Coordinates of C-alpha atoms in Angstrom, one line a residue:
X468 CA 0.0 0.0 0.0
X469 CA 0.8 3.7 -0.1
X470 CA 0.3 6.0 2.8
X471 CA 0.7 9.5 3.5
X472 CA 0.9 10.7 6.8
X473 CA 0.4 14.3 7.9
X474 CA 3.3 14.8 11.1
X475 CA 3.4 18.1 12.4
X476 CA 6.8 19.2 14.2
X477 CA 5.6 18.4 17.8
X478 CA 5.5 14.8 16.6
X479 CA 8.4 14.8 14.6
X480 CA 10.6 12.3 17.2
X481 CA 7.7 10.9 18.6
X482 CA 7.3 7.0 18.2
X483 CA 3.9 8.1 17.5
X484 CA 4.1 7.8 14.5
X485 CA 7.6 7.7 13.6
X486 CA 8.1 3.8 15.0
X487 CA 4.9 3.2 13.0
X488 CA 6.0 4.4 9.9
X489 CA 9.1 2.5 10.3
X490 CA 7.4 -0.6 10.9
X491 CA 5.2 0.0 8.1
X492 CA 7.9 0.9 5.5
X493 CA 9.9 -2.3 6.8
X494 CA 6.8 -4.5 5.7
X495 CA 7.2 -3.4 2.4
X496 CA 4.9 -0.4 2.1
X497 CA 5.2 3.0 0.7
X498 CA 5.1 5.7 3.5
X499 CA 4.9 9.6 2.2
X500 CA 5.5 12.1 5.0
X501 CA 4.2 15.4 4.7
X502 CA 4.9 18.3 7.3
X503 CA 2.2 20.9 7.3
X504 CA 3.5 24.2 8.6
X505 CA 7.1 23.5 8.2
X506 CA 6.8 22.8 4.0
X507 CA 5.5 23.4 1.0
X508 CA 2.3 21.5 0.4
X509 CA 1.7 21.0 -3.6
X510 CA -2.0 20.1 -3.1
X511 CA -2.4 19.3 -6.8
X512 CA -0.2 16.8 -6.6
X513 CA -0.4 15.1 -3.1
X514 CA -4.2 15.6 -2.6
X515 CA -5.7 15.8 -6.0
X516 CA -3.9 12.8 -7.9
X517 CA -5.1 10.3 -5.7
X518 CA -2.4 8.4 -5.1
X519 CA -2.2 7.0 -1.6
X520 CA -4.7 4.0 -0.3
X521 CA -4.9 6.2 2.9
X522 CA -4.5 9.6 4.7
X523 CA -3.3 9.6 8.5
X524 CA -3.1 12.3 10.6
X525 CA -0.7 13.1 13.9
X526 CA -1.0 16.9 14.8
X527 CA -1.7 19.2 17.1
X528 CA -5.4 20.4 17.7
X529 CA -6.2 23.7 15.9
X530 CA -2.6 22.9 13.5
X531 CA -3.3 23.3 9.7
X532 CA -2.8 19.3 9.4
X533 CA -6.6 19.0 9.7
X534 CA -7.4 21.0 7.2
X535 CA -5.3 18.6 5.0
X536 CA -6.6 15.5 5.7
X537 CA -10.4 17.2 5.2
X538 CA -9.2 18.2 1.6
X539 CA -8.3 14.6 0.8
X540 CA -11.6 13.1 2.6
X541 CA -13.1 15.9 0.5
X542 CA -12.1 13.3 -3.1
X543 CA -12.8 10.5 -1.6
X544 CA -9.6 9.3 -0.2
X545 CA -9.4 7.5 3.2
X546 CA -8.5 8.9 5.6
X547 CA -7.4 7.5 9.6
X548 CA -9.5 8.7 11.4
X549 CA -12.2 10.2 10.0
X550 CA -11.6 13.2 8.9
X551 CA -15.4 14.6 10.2
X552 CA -15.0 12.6 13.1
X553 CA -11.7 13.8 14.1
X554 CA -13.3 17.7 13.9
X555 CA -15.7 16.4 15.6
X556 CA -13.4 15.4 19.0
X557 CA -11.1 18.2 18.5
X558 CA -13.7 20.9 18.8
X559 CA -14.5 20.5 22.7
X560 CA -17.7 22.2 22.9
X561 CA -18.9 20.2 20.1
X562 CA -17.5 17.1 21.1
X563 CA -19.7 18.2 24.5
X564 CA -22.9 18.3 23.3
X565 CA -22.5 14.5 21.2
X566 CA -21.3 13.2 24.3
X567 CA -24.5 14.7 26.6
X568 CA -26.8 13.6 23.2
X569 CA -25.4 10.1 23.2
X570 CA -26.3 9.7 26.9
X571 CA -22.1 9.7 28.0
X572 CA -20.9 10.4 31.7
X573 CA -19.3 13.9 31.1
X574 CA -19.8 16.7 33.2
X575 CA -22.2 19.9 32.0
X576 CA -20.3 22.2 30.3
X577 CA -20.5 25.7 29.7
X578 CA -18.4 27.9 26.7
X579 CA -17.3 31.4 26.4
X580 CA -14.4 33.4 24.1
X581 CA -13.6 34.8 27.7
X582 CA -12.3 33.2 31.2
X583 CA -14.0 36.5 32.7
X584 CA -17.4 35.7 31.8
X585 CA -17.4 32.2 33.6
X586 CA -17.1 34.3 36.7
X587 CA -21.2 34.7 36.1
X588 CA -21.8 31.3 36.7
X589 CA -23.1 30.6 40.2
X590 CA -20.7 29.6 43.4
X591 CA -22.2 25.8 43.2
X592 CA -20.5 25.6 39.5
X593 CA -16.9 25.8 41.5
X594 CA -14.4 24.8 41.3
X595 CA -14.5 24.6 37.6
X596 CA -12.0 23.0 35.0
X597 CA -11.4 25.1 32.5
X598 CA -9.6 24.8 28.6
X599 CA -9.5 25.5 25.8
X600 CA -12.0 24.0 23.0
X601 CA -9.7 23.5 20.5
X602 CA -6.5 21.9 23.3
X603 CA -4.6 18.8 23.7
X604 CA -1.5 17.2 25.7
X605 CA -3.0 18.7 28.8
X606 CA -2.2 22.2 27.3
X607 CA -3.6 25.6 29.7
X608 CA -6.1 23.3 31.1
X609 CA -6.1 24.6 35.0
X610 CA -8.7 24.1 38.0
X611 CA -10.6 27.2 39.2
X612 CA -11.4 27.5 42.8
X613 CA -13.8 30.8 42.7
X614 CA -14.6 33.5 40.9
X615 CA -12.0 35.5 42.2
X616 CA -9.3 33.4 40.3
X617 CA -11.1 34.2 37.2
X618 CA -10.2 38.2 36.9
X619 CA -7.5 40.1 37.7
X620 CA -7.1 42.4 41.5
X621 CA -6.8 46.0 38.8
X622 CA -8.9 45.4 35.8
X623 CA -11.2 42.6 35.5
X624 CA -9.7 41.2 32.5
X625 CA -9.1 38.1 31.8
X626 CA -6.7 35.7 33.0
X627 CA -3.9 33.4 31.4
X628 CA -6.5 30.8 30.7
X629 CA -7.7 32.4 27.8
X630 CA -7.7 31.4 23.9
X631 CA -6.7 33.9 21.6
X632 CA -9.7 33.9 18.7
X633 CA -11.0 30.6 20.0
X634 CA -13.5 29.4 22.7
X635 CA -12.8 28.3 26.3
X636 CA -14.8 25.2 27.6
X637 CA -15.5 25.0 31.3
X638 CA -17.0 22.1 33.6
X639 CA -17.1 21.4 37.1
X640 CA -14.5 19.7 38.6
X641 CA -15.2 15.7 39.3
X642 CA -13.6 15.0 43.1
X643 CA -11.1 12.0 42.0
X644 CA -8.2 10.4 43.3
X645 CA -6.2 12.6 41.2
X646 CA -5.2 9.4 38.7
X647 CA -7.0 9.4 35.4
X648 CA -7.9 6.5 33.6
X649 CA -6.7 6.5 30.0
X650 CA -8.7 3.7 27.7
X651 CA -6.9 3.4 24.1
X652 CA -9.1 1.8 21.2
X653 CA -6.9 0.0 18.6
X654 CA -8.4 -1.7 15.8
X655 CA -11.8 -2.8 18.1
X656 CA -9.1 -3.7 20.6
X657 CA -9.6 -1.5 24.3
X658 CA -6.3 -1.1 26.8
X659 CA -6.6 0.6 30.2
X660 CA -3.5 2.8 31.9
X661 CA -3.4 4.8 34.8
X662 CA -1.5 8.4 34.8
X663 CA -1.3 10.9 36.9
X664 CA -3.9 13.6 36.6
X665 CA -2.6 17.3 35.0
X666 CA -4.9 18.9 37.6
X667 CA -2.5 16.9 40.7
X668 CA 0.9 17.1 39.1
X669 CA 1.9 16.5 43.2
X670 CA -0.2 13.2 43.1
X671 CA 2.2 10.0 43.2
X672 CA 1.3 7.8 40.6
X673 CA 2.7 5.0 38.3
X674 CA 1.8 4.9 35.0
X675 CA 0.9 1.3 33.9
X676 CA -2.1 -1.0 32.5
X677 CA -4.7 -2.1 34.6
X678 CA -8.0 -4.4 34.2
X679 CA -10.7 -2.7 32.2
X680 CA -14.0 -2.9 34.0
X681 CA -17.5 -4.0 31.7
X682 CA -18.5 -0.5 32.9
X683 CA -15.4 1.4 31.2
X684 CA -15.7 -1.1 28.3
X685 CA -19.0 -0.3 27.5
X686 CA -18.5 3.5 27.8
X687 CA -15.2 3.4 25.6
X688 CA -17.2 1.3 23.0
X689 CA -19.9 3.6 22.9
X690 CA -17.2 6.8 23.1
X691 CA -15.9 5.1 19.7
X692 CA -19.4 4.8 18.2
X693 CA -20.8 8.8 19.2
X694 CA -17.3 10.0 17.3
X695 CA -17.6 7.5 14.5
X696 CA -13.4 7.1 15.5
X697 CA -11.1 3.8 15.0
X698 CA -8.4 4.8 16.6
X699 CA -8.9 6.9 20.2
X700 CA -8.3 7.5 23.2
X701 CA -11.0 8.2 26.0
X702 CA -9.7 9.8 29.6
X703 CA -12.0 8.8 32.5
X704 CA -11.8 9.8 36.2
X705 CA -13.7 8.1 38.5
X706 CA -15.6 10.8 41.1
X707 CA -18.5 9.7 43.9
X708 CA -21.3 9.2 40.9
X709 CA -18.7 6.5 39.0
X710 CA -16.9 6.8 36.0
X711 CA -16.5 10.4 34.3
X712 CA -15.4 11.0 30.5
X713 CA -13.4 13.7 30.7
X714 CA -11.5 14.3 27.5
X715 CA -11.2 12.2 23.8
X716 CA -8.3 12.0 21.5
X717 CA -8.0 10.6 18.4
X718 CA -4.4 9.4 17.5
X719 CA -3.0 9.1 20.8
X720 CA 0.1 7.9 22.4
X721 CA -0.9 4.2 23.0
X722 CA 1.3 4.5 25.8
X723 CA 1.5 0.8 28.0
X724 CA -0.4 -0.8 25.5
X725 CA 1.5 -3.9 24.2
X726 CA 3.3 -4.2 21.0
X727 CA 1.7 -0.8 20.4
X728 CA 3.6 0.3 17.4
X729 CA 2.8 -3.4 15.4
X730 CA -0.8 -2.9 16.8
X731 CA -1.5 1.0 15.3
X732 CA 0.4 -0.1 12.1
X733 CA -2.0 -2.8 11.2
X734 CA -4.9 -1.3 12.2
X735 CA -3.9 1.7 9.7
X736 CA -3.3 -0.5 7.1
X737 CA -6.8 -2.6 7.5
X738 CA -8.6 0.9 7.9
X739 CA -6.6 1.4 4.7
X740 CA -8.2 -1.9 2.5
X741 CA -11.4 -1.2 3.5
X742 CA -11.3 2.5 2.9
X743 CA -14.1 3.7 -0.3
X744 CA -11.6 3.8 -2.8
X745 CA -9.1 1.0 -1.4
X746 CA -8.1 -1.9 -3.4
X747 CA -10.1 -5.1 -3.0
X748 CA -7.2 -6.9 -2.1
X749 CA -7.0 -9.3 1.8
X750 CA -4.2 -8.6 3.7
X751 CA -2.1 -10.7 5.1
X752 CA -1.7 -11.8 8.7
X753 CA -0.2 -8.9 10.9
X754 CA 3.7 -9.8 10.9
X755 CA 5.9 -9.7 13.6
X756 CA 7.3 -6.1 15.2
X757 CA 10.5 -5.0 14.8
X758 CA 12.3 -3.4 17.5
X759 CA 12.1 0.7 17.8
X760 CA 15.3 2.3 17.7
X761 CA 16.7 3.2 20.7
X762 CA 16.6 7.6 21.5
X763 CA 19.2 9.5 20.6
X764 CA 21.1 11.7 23.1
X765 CA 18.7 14.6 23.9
X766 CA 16.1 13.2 21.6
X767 CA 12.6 12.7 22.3
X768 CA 11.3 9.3 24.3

């Protein structure tokens, strides 16, 4: 097969997806890497000519990758995820009100362009959680006790929470443990970890894969059918009512889960054979992972 895959420079060391496109390339298939925002994209003749079985996307929320993979979903070309249901994750607020529709454990949650104006909320909303709606990696997300925390002692304007020409999501804050449960969805397949919670950073915890519970299963299955994703991840904290689902990801770090890199790589390439204009070709069984390369000095892990 022939892939292209759309790596912004955050990800640019990361095994995810660099091991993957490794492993990939070392089972024989073509692998096209594109960096949006660091090259020049010919669009005519990457997007338009149709060339690649499949699209994938590792980027940063609100990067132009998206917009990429969206222009090849837009001829018909596969693309992993979902290109609509990948907008559909990355836009908070939106990905709010599927979750509340589909009948999902998340808390209420309120938007605004400004921190300031969540200050009008009533003192039983606090604390609150607030970030922005188009975030990810845990970025400005930050727990507000009161009001008070939400304006500044001179002015009244806004705090450091805020997103330049985007919105700010805000939901009350689910009393936990201060460990979240990550649950990563590859190829049908679900994995639990536990990590330490960005809102506890003094919170001891070891990151490592646990049991999944029929509960979480069921509410990771469903997360994957609201979305309409194949590859996800689903953070979940546990507060007095039960599980919460706090946050969703698509293309995540698979991080703990086994043989991870073999795992993503073959579920990109059946996504792939089963896209609308794939090949009608079967695969072959899933062959064996080669090692990752060891870091280099001052590299990324």
């Amino acid at each position: 097969m022939r892939l292209c895959f759309l790596v912004e420079e955050q990800y640019r060391y990361d095994g995810m997806p660099v091991d993957v496109i490794r492993q990939l390339a070392s089972w024989g298939h073509r692998v096209d890497v594109l960096r949006p925002g660091s090259s020049l994209i010919r669009l005519s003749e990457t997007v338009r000519a149709g060339d690649h079985d499949a699209w994938v996307l590792k980027t940063v929320s609100g990067g132009p990758g998206l917009t990429l993979l969206e222009a090849a979903a837009s001829v018909g070309l596969t693309t992993v995820n979902d290109a609509r249901s990948i907008r559909g994750v990355r836009d908070k607020a939106l990905a709010a009100v599927t979750a509340e529709s589909r009948g999902l454990p998340v808390p209420r949650t309120w938007a605004a362009a400004r921190a300031v104006d969540f200050a009008e909320l009533p003192a039983s909303a606090f604390p609150l959680v607030v970030k922005p709606a188009d975030g990810s990696s845990g970025r400005a997300v930050r727990l507000v006790e009161d009001p008070g925390q939400l304006l500044t002692p001179a002015d009244g304007t806004t705090t450091d929470a805020d997103s330049p020409g985007g919105m700010l999501i805000a939901q009350p804050y689910v009393p936990n443990s201060g460990v979240d449960l990550k649950v990563y969805c590859v190829d049908g397949e679900l994995y639990a970890t536990e990590r330490r919670s960005p809102l506890h950073p003094d919170r001891p915890a070891r990151e490592r894969q646990v049991p999944l519970t029929a509960e979480v299963a069921a509410i990771a299955t469903e997360v994957g059918s609201a979305y309409g994703l194949d590859l996800y991840g689903v953070d979940i904290v546990f507060g007095p009512d039960g599980p919460v689902v706090v946050d969703v990801n698509d293309f995540p770090s698979f991080r703990q889960v086994p043989d991870a890199v073999a795992r993503v790589a073959w579920a990109i390439l059946r996504l792939a054979s089963t896209g609308p204009e794939a090949p009608a070709r079967p695969l072959p069984g899933p062959p064996a992972l080669i090692p990752a390369p060891a870091p280099a000095a001052g590299g990324h892990a």
